PDB file of C-alpha atoms in Angstrom:
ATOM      1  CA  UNK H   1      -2.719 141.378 -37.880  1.00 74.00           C
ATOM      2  CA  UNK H   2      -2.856 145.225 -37.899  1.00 79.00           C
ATOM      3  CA  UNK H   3       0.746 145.129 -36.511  1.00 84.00           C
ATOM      4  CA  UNK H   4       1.496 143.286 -39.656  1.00 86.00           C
ATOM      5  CA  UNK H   5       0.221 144.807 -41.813  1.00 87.00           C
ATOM      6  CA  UNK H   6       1.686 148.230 -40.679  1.00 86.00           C
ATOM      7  CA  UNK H   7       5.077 146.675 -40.605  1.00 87.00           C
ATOM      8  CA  UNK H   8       4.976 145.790 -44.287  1.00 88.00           C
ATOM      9  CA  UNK H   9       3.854 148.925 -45.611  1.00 89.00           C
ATOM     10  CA  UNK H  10       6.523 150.539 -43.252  1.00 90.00           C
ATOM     11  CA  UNK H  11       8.857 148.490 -44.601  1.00 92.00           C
ATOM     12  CA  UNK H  12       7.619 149.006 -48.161  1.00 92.00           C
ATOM     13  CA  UNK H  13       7.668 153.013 -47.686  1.00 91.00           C
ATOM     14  CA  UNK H  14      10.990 153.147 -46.574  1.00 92.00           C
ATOM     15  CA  UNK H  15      12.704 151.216 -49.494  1.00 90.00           C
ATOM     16  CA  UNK H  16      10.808 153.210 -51.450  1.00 89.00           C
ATOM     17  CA  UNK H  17      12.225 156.058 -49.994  1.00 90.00           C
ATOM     18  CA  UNK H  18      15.499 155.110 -49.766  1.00 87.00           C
ATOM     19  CA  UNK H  19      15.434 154.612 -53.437  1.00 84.00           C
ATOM     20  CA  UNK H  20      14.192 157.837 -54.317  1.00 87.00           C
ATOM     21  CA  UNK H  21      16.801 159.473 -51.965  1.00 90.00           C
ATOM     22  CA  UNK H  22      19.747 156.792 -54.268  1.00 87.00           C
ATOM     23  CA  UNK H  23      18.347 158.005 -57.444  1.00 87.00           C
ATOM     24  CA  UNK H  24      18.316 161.740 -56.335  1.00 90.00           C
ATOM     25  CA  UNK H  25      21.727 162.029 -54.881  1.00 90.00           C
ATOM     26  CA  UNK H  26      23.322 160.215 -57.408  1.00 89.00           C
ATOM     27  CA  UNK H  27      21.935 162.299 -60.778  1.00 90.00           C
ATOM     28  CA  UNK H  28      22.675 165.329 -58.650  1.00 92.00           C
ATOM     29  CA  UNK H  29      26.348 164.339 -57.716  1.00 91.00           C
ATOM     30  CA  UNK H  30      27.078 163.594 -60.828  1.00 91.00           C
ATOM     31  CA  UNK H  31      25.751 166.771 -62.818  1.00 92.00           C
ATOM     32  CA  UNK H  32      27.722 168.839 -60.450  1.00 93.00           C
ATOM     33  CA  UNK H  33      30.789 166.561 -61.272  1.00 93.00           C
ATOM     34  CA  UNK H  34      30.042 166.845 -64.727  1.00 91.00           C
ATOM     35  CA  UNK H  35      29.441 170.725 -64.512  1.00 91.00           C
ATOM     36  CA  UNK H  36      32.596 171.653 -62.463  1.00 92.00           C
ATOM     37  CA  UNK H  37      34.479 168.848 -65.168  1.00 90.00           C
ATOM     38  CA  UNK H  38      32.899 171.293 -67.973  1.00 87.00           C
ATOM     39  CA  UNK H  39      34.516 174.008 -66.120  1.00 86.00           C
ATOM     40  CA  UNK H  40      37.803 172.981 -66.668  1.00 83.00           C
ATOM     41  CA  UNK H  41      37.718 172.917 -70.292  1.00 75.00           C
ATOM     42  CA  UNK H  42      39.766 175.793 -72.009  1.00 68.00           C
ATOM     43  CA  UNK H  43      41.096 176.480 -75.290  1.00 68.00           C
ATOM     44  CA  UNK H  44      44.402 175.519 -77.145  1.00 66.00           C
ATOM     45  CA  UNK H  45      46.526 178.190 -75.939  1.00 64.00           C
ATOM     46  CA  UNK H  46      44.598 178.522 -72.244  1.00 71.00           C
ATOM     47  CA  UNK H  47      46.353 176.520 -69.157  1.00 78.00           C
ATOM     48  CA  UNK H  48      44.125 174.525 -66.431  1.00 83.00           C
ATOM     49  CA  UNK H  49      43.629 176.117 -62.656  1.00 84.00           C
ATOM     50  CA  UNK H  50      45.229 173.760 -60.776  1.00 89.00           C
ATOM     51  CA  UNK H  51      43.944 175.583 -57.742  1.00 91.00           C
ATOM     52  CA  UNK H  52      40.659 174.645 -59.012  1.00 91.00           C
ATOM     53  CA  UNK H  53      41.115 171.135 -60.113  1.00 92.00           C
ATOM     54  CA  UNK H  54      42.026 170.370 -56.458  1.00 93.00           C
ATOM     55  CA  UNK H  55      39.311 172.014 -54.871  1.00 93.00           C
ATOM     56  CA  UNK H  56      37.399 169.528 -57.146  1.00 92.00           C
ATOM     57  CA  UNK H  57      39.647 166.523 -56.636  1.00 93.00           C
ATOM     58  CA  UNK H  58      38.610 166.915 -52.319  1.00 94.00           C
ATOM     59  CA  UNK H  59      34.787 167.897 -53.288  1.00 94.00           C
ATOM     60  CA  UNK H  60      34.971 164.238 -55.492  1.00 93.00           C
ATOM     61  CA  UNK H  61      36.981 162.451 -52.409  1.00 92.00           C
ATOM     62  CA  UNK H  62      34.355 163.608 -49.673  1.00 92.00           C
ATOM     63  CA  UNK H  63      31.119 162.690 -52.102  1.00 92.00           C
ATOM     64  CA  UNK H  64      33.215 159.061 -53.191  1.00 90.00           C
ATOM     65  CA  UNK H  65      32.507 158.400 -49.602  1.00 90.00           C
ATOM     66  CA  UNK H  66      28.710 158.251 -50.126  1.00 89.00           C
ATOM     67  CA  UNK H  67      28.536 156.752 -53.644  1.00 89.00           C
ATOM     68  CA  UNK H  68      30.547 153.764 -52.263  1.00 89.00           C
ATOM     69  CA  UNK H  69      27.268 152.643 -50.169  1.00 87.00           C
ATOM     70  CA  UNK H  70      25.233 152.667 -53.683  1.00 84.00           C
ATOM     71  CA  UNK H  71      27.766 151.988 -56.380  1.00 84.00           C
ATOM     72  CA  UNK H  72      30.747 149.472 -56.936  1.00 84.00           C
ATOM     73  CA  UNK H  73      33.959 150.805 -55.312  1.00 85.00           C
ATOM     74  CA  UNK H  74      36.409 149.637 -58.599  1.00 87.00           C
ATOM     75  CA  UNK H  75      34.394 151.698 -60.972  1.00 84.00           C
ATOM     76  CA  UNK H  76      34.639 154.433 -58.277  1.00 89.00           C
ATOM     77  CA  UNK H  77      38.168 154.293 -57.754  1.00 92.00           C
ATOM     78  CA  UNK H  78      38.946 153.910 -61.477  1.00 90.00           C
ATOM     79  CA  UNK H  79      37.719 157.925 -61.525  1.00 92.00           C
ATOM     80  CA  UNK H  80      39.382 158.824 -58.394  1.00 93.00           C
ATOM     81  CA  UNK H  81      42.817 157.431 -60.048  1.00 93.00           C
ATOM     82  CA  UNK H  82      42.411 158.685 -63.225  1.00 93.00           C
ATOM     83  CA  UNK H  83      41.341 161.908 -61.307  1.00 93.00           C
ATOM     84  CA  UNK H  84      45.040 161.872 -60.014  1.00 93.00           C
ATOM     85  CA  UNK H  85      46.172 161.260 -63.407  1.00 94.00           C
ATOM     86  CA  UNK H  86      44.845 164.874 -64.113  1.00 93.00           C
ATOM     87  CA  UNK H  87      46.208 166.579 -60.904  1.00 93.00           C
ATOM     88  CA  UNK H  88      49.297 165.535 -61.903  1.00 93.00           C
ATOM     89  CA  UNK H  89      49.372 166.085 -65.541  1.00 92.00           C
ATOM     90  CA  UNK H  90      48.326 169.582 -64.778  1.00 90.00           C
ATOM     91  CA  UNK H  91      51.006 170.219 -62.247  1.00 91.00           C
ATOM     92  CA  UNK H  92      53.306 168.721 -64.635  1.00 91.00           C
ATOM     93  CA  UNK H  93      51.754 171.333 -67.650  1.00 87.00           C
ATOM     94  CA  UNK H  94      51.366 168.539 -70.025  1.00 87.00           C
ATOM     95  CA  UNK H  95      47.785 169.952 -71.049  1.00 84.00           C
ATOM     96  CA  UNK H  96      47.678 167.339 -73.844  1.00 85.00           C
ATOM     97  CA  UNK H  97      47.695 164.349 -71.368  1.00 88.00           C
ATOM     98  CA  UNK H  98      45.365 166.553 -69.004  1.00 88.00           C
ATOM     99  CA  UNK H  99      43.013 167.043 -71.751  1.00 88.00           C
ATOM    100  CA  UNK H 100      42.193 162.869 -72.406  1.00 89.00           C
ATOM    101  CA  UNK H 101      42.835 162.570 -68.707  1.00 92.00           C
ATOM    102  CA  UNK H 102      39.532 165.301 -68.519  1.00 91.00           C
ATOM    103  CA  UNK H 103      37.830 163.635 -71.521  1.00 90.00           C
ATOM    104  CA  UNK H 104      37.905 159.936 -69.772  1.00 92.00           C
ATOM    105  CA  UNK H 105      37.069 161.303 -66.756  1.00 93.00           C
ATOM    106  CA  UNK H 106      33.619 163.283 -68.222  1.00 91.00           C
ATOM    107  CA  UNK H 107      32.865 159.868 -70.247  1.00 91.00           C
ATOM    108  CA  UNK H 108      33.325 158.090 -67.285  1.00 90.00           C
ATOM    109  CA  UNK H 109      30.950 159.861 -65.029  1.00 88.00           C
ATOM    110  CA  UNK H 110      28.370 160.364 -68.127  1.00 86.00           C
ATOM    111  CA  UNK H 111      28.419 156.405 -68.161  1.00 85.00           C
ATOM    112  CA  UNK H 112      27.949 156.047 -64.311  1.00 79.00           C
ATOM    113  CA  UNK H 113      25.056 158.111 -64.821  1.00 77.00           C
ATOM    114  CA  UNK H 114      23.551 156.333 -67.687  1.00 77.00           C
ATOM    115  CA  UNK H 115      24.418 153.054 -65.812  1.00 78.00           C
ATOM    116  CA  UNK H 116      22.388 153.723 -62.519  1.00 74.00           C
ATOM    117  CA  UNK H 117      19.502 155.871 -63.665  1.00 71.00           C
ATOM    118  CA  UNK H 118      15.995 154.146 -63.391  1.00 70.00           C
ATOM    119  CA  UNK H 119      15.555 153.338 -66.600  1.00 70.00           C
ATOM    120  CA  UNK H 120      13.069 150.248 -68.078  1.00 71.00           C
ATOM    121  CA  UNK H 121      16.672 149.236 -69.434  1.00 65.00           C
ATOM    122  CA  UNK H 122      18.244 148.836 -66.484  1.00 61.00           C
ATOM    123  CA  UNK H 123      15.382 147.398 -64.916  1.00 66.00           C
ATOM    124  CA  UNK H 124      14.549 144.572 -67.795  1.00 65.00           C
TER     125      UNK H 124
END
């Protein structure tokens, strides 16, 4: 009975865990998204780093990896293509596409993190 008993609250500590560990990793991967994202912003007459879009592109690649076990892959890949998009509009210089490209991106990932915070609105 004592095994039992042990087992469940085990059992019940690690999900709990594991949830707290989901919810953590996932706020914090997506305010750094969001942050470098921010950093990309400039003004009319300013061009994009492309040097630093790419660094961000493989940063986004290597956490994808690691969302995929806690969030659908189609809404995933929808930011890693539209991600592309942007690489390409910016080696390209069309700054006007890069610019929406940027702006669906950011409302993208704002959504994601809406979408899978513990909220009583998510939960209900």
């Amino acid at each position: 009975m004592k095994y039992k008993v042990a087992a469940v609250v085990v059992t019940l500590a690690l999900i709990l865990g594991l949830g707290v560990f989901e919810q953590i990793f996932i706020k914090t991967t997506f305010e750094e998204f969001n942050s470098r994202l921010d950093s990309f912003i400039v003004e009319e007459d300013e061009t994009y780093d492309l040097k630093q879009i790419k660094e961000t592109q493989e940063w986004w690649e290597k956490r994808h990896k690691y969302l995929e076990l806690f969030l659908p892959h189609n809404q995933l890949i929808e930011i890693s293509i539209t991600y592309g998009e942007l690489v390409g509009a910016v080696a390209a210089e069309d700054f006007d596409s890069a610019q929406a490209l940027l702006n669906r991106i950011r409302q993208t990932s704002d959504e994601f993190e809406d979408m899978y915070a513990l909220r009583i609105g998510n939960i209900i």
